[in-house]
Short mmCIF file of C-alpha atoms in Angstrom, two decimals:
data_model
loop_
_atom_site.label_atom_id
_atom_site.label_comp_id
_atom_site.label_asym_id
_atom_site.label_seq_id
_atom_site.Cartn_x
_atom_site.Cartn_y
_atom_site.Cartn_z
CA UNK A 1 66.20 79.85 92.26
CA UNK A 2 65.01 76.58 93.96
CA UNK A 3 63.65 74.90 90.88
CA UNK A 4 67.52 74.76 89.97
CA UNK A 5 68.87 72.52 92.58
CA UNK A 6 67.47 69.26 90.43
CA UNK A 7 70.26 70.37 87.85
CA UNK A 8 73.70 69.71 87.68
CA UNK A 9 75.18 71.46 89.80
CA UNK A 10 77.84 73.04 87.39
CA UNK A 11 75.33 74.34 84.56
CA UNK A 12 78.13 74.15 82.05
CA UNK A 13 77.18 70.34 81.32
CA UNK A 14 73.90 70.84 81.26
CA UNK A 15 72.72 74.57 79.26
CA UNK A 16 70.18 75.63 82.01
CA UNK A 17 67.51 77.51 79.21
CA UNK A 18 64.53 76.72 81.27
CA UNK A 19 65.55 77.42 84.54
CA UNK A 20 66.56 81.04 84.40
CA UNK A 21 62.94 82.80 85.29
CA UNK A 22 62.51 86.38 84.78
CA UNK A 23 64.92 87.13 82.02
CA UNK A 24 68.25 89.20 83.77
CA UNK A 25 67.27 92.86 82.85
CA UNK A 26 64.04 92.15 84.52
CA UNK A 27 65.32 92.17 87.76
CA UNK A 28 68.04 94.35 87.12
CA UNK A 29 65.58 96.82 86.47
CA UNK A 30 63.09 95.44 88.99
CA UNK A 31 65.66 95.72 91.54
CA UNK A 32 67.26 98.41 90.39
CA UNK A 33 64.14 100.53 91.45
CA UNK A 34 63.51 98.77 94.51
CA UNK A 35 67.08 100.30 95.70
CA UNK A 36 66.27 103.73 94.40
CA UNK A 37 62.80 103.58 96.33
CA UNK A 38 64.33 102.54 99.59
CA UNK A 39 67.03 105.65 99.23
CA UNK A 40 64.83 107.34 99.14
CA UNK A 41 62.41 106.43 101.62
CA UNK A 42 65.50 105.96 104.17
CA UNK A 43 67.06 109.50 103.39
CA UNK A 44 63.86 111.44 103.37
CA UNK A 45 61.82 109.52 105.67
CA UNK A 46 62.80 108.27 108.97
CA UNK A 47 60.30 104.39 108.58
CA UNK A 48 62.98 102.47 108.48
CA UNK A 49 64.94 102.79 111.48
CA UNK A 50 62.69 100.08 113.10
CA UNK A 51 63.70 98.19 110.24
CA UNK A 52 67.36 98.87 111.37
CA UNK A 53 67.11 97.65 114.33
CA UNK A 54 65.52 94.63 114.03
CA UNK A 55 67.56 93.47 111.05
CA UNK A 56 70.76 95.11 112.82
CA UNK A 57 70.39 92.40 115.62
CA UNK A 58 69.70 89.45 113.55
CA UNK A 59 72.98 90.26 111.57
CA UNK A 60 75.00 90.02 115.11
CA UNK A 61 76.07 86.71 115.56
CA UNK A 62 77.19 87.34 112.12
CA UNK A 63 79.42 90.35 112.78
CA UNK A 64 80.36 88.49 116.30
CA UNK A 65 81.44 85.37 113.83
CA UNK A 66 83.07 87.29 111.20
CA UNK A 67 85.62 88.63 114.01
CA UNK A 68 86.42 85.73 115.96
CA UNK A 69 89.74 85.24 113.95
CA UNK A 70 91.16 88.62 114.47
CA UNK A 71 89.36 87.77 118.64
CA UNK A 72 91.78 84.87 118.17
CA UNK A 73 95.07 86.77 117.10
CA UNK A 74 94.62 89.12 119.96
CA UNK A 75 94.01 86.88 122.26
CA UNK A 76 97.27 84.81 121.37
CA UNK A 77 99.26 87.92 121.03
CA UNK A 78 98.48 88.60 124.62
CA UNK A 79 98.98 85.58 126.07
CA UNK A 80 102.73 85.38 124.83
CA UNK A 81 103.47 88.84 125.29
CA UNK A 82 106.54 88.34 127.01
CA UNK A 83 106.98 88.49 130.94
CA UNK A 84 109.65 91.57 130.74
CA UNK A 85 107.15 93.60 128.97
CA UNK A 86 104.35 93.02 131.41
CA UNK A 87 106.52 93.73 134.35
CA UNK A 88 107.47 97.16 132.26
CA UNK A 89 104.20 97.96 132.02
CA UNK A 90 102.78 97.29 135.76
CA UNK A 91 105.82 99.13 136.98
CA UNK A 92 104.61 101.96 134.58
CA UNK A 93 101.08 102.05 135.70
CA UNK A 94 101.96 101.91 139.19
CA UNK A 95 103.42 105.13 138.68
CA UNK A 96 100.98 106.41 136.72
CA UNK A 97 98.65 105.90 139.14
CA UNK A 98 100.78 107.65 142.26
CA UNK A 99 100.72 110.74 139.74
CA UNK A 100 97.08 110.10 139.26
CA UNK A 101 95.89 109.29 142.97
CA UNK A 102 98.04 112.74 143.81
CA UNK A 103 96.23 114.79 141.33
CA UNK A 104 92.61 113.17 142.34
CA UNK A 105 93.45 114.19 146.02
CA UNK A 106 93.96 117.90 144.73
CA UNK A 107 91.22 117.17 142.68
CA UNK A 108 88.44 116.64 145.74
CA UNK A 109 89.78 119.67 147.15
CA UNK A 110 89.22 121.53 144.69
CA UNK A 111 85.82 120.25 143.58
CA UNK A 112 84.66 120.40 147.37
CA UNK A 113 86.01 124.14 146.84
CA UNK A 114 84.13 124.25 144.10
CA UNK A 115 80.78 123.53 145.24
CA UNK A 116 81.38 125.91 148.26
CA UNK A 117 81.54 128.69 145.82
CA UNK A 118 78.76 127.40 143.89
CA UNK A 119 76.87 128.00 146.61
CA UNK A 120 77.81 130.78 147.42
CA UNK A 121 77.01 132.33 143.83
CA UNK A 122 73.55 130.37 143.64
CA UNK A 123 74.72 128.83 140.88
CA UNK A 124 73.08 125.77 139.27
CA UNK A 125 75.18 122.05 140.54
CA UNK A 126 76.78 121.01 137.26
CA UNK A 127 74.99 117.46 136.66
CA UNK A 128 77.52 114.84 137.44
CA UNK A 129 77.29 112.47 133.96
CA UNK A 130 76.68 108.61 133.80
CA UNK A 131 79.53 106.77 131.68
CA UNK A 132 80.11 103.69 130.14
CA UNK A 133 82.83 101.63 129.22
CA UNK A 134 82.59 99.98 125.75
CA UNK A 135 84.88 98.13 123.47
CA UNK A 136 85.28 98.73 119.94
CA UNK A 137 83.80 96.09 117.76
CA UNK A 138 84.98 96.90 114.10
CA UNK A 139 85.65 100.34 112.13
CA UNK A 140 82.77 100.90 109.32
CA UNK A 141 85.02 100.12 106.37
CA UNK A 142 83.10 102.62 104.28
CA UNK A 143 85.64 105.44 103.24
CA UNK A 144 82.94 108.51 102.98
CA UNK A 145 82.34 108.51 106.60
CA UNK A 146 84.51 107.59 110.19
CA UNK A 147 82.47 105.52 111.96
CA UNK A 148 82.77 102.65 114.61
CA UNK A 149 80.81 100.41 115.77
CA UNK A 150 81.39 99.89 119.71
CA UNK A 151 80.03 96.44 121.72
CA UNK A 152 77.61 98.81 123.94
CA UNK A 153 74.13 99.21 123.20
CA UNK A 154 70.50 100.55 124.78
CA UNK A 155 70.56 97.46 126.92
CA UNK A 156 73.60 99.14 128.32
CA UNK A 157 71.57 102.71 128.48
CA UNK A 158 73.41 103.82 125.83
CA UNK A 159 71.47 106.73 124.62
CA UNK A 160 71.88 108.38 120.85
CA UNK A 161 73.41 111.96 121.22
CA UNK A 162 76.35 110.05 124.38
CA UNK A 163 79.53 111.41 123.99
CA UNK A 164 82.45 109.45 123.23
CA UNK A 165 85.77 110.09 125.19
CA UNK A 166 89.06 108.45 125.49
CA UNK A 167 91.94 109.38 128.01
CA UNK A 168 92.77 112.28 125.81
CA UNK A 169 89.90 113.60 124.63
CA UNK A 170 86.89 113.45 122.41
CA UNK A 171 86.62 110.84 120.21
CA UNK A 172 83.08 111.14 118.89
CA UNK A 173 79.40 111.08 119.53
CA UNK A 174 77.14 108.18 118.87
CA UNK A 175 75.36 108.80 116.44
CA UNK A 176 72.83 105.65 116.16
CA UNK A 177 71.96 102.80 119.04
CA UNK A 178 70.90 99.15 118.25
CA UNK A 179 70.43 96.71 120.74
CA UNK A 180 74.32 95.84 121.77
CA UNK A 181 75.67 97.54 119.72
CA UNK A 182 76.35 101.24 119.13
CA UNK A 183 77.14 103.68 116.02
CA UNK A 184 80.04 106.25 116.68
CA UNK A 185 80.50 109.14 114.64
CA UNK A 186 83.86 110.29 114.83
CA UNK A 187 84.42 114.05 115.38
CA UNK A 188 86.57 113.54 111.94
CA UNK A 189 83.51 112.87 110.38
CA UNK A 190 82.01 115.18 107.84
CA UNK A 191 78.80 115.37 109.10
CA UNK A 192 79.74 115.81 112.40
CA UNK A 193 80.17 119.12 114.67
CA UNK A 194 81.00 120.20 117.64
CA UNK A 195 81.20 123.45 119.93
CA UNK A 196 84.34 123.85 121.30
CA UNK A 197 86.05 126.83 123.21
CA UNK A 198 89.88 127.86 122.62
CA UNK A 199 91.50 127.09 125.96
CA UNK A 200 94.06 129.74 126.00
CA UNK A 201 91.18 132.94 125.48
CA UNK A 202 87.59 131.36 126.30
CA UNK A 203 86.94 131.97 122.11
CA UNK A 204 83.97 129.82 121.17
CA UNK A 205 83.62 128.58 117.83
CA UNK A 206 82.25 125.37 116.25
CA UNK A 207 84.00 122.53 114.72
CA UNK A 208 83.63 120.61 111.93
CA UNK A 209 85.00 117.40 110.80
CA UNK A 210 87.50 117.58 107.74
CA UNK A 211 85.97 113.93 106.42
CA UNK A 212 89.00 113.25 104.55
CA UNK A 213 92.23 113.27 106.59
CA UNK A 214 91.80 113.16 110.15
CA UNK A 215 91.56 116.69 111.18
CA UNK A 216 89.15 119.35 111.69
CA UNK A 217 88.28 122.81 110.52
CA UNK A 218 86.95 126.03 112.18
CA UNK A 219 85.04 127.47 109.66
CA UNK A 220 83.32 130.86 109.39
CA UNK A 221 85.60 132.91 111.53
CA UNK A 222 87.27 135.83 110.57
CA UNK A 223 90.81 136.29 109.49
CA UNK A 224 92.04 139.07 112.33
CA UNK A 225 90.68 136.42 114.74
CA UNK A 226 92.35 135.59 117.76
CA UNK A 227 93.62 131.94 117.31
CA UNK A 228 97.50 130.50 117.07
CA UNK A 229 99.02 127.27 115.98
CA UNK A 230 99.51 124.79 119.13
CA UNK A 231 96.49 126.59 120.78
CA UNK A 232 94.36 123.98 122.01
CA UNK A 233 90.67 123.78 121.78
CA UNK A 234 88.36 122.44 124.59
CA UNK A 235 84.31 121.41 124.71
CA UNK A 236 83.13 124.32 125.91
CA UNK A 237 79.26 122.23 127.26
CA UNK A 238 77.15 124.88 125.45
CA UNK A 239 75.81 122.05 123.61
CA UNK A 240 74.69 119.85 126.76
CA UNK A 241 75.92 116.66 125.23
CA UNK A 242 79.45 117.19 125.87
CA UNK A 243 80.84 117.63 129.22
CA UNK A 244 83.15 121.13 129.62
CA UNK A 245 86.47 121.11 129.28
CA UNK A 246 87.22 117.84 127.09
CA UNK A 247 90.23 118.10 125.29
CA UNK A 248 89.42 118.17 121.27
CA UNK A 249 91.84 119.39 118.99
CA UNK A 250 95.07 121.22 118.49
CA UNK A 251 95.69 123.84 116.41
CA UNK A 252 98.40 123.06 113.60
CA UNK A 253 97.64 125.26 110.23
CA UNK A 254 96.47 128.77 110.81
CA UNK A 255 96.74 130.78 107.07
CA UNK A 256 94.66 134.07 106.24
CA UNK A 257 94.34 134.97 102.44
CA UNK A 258 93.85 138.19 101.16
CA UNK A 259 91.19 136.89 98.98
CA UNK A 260 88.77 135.36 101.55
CA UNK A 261 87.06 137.25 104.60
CA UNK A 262 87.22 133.89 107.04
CA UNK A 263 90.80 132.00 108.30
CA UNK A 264 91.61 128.43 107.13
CA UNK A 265 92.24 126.92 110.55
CA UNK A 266 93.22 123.43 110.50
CA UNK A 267 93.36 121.58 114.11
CA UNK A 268 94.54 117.93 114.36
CA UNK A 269 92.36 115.66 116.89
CA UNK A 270 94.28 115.50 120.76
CA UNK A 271 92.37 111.95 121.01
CA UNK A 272 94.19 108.95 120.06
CA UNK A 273 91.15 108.37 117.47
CA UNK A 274 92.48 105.90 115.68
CA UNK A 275 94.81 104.13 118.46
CA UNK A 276 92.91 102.89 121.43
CA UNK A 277 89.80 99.62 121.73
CA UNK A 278 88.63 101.03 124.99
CA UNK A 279 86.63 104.21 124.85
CA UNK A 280 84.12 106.25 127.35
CA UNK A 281 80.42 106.36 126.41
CA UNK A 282 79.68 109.54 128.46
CA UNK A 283 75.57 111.02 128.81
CA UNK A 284 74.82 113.82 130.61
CA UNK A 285 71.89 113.07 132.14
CA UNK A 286 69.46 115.26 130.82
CA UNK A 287 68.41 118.28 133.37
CA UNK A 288 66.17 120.26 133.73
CA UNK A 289 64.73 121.41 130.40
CA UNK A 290 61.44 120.86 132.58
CA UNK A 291 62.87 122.00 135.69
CA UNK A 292 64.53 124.96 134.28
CA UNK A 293 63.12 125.65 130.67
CA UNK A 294 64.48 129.55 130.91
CA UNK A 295 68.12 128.43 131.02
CA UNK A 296 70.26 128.11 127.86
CA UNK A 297 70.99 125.18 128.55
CA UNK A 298 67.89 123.18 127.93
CA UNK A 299 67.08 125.38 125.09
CA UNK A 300 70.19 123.87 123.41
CA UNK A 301 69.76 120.30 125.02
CA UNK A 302 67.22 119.85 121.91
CA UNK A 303 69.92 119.48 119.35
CA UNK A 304 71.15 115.45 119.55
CA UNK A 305 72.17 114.51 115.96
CA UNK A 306 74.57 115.44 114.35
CA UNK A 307 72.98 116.86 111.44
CA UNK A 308 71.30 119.06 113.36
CA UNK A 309 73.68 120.48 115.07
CA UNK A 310 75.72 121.29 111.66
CA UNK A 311 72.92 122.85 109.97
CA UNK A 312 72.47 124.71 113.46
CA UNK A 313 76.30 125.67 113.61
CA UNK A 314 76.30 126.81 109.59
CA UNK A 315 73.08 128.63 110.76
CA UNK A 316 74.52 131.02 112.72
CA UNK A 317 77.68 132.22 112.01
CA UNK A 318 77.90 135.31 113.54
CA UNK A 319 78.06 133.34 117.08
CA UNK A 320 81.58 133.03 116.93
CA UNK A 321 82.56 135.81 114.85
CA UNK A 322 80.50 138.29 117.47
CA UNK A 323 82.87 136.73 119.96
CA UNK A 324 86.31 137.39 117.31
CA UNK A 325 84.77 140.76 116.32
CA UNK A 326 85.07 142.27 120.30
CA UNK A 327 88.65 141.66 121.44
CA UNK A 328 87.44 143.23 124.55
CA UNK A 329 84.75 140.21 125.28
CA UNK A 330 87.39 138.03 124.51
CA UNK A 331 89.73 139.45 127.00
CA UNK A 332 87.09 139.94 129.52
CA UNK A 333 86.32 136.77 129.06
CA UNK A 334 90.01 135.30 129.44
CA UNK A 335 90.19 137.49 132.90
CA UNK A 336 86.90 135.98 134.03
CA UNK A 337 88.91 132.47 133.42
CA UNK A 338 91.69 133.35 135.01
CA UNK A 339 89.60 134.41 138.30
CA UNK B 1 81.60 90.15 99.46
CA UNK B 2 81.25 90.87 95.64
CA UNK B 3 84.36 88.85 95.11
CA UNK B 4 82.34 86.10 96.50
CA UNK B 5 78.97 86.63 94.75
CA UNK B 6 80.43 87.28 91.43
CA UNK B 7 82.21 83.58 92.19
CA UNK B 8 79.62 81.96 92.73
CA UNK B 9 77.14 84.03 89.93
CA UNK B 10 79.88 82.25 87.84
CA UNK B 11 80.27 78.70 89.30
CA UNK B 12 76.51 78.51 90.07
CA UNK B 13 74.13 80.60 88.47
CA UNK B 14 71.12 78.67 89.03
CA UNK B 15 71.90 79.41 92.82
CA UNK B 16 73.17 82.60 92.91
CA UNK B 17 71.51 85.42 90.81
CA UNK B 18 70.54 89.43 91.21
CA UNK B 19 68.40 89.16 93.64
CA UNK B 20 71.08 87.70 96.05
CA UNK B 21 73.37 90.05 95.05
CA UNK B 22 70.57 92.18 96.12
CA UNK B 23 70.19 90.45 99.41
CA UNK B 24 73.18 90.69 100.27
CA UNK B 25 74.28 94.21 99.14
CA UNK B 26 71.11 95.18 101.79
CA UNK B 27 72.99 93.27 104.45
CA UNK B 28 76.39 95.64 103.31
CA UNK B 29 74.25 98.56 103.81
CA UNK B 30 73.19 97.32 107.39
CA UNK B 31 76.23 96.81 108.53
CA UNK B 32 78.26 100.00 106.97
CA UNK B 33 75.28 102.33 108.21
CA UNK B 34 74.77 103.87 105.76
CA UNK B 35 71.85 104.62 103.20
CA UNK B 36 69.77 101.53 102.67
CA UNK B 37 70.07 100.91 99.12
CA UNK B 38 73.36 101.87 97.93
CA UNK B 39 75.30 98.45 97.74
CA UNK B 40 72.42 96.92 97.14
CA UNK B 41 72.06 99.09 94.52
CA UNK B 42 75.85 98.66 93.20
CA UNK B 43 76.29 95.17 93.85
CA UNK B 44 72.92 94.24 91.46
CA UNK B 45 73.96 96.44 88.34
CA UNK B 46 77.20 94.69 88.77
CA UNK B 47 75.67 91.38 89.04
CA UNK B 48 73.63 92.32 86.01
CA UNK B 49 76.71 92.61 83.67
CA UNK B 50 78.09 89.67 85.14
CA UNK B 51 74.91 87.72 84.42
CA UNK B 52 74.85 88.61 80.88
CA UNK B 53 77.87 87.78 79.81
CA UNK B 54 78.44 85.10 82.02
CA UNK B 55 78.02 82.54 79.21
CA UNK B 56 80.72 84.26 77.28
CA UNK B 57 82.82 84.21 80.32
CA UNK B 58 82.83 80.52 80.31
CA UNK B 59 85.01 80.79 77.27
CA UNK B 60 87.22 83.29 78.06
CA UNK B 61 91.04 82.48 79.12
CA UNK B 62 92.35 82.91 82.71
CA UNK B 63 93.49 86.48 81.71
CA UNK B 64 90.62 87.49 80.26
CA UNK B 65 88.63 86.50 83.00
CA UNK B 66 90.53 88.37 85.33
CA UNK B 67 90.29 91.69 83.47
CA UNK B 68 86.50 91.38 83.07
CA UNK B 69 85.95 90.85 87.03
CA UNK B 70 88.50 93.45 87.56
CA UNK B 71 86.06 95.72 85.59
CA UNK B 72 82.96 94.43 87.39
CA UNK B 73 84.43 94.98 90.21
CA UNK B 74 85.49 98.76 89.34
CA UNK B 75 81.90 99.65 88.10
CA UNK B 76 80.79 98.46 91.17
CA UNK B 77 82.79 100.91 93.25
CA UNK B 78 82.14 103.92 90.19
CA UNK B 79 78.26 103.62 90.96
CA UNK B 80 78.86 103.39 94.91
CA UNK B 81 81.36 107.20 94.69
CA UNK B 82 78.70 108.39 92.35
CA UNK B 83 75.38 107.37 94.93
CA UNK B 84 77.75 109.10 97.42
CA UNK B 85 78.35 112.25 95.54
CA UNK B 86 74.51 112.34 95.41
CA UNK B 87 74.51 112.47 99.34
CA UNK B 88 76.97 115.05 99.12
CA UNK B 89 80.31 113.26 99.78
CA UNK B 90 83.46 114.44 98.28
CA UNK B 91 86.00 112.34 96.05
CA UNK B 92 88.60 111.31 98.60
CA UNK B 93 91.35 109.90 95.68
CA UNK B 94 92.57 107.75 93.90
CA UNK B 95 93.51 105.10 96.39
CA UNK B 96 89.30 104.28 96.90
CA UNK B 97 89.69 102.42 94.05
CA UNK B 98 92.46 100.16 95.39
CA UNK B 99 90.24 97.81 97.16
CA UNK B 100 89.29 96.62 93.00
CA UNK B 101 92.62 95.78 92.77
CA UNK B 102 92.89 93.74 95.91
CA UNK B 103 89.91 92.46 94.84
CA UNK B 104 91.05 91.07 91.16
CA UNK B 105 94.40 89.84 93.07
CA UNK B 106 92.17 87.65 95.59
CA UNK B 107 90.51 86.27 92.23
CA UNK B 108 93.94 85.31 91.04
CA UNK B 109 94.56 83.41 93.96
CA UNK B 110 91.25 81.87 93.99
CA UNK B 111 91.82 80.30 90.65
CA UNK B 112 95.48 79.29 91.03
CA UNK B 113 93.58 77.38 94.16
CA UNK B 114 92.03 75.81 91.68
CA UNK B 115 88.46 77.14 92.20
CA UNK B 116 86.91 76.37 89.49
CA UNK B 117 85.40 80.10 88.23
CA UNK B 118 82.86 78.81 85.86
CA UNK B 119 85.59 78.45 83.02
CA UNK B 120 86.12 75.43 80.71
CA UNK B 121 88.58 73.75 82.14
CA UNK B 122 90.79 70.83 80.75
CA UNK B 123 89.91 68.47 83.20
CA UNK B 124 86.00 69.14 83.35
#
């Protein structure tokens, strides 16, 4: 490559015979293999992460470079948004926040009631969760998987396994941590799962990112089961990684065929996951598997990536058909809600 | 990013060959997340055919040009779906291809810009 730069610069003028080296198919086929060998060593074998890293934070001020001129755009479209809009909007979060600080006085109420019966039923303190706020950077432009890449890394404490939130709900979970910078894996993704709980009944069931539009499916549960269109589906913290009661999905296709034992159940993400810049890095500290290594809790705790939690959720099945199967647990377990 | 290899594979190619295509396809991988290997993989077969006919592409018209990078640049994206469908991805349609298309339209541009791509010219 070097022993070029002597030539002319345009080789047409001057037929470059001598200074081609290794004849093309040589390194096709030379590089060729070294791709195949580092597939193969990256999908099997987990050496390279390391690698990741360290190359993942030279290629920064890259990445920061490559996005100054949409930085730019924003920046200007801001600063002549117009004076009438900005009063519209402080006028609007003023009241948004007199709804807000209402609710968060019933709120401390409540959680102070909370605690008091807590107490009173010896039950474990739920572990209050450490959040961050991050920015995202850029959307992975690959089209096989929804990914983005947010401006918060492990010198943030960003931990792999954090759940991402958003006002409305559940964006994602991230999925891979560099040094400022963080992969999210959105809950759209195909790879990605994630125990939820139908809000209306206390059903629990797993879902599973569609990976081509942006919804998700319920898989393995059975056609009689208990599940409308519009219900909505809610974490349900089995997992450890999200907190309870996160808003995830709606339902909006519910269709039983006579041919197949399970419902198609399509549910269409409540998170703006494709709207906002500002999301919620949210890790629940994690308790007690030491402390308390006979609860349920820390037996699941072990499951961070995503992967795992898939093959763990195709694995067993029966978990949330058991629940479908027994109207009765369902019920009693809607009554035990309501309480 | 292949638009801009393949340009300069044909402007330059005692700068530019497959092992920067290589290089760089790595750097795609790094910052996509994905596999390590699979534009890098892409982006040197496609190099490869570039490379080899890269002579004859010197003598090709405008037109001709264009429909030979708009193949590259297809082939590039066939091996990418077909390293995914490997992983276990599934075809998501027709429009993945598009980006070729956007691709062979930013070439157009590039040589109405007067860029030279590596072809005679009448004023060379």
């Amino acid at each position: 490559m070097m022993r070029g730069i002597h030539q002319n610069f345009d080789r047409q003028s001057a037929p470059a015979f001598f200074v081609r080296g290794p004849s093309p198919f040589a390194r096709l086929t030379f590089f060729t293999a070294l791709s195949l060998a580092l597939m193969a060593t990256d999908s099997r074998l987990q050496y390279l992460d390391n690698v990741r890293q360290n190359l993942m934070s030279l290629l920064q001020p890259l990445q920061t470079i490559a996005n100054i001129p949409s930085e730019v755009y924003q920046s200007t479209d801001t600063y002549f948004s117009t004076h009438h809009f900005l009063l519209a909007e402080n006028k609007r979060l003023k009241e948004q926040a007199l709804a807000q600080n209402v609710k968060l006085q019933k709120l401390k109420s409540l959680s102070l009631e909370n605690e008091n019966l807590r107490q009173l039923l010896h039950a474990q303190q739920s572990l209050a969760e450490s959040s961050t706020l991050a920015e995202i950077d850029y959307i992975g432009r690959d089209a096989f998987s929804k990914k983005i890449i947010v401006n918060r890394g492990t010198n943030h404490q960003i931990v792999t396994g954090a759940a991402a939130v958003d006002a409305t709900g559940v964006i994602g979970q991230v999925t891979r941590t560099y040094s400022n910078s963080s992969e999210v894996t959105l809950i759209t993704d195909k790879s990605l799962a994630i125990p939820v709980q139908v809000e209306r009944n206390g059903l629990r069931a797993i879902a599973f990112g569609h990976g081509r539009d942006n919804t998700l499916d319920l898989p393995y549960l059975p056609a009689n089961v208990d599940i409308d269109v519009g219900d909505r589906l809610v974490t349900s913290d089995i997992d450890g990684i999200y907190p309870a009661g996160l808003a995830v999905a709606d339902v909006v296709e519910m269709k039983t065929s006579p041919d197949s034992l399970f419902a198609r159940i399509v549910c269409k993400p409540s998170a703006g996951i494709e709207n906002y810049r500002q999301i919620l890095l949210v890790s629940i500290p994690k308790p007690a598997a030491e402390t308390a290594p006979a609860s349920d809790k820390g037996a699941d705790q072990k499951l961070p990536s995503p992967i795992e939690k898939a093959i763990t959720g195709a694995a067993k099945p029966d978990m949330p058909t058991n629940a479908a199967a027994s109207p009765t647990a369902a019920t009693a377990e809607a009554a035990r809600a309501q309480h | 990013m292949l638009l801009a290899i393949l340009f300069w594979l044909l402007r330059a190619p005692n700068l530019c060959n497959v092992g920067t295509a290589w290089l760089m396809g790595l750097f795609m991988d790094l910052a996509m997340g994905g596999i390590f290997g699979q534009y890098a993989l892409a982006y040197t077969v496609t190099t490869f055919f570039a490379v080899v006919y890269q002579r004859r592409l010197a003598l090709f018209s405008r037109t001709q040009q264009l429909f030979y990078v708009f193949s590259l640049l297809l082939l590039s994206q066939l091996i990418l779906l077909i390293l995914k469908a490997f992983t276990g991805a599934e075809f998501i349609g027709w429009h993945y291809f598009i980006p070729s298309l956007s691709g062979v339209m930013l070439w157009q541009i590039a040589t109405t810009l007067g860029l030279n791509t590596g072809r005679r010219s009448h004023g060379n």
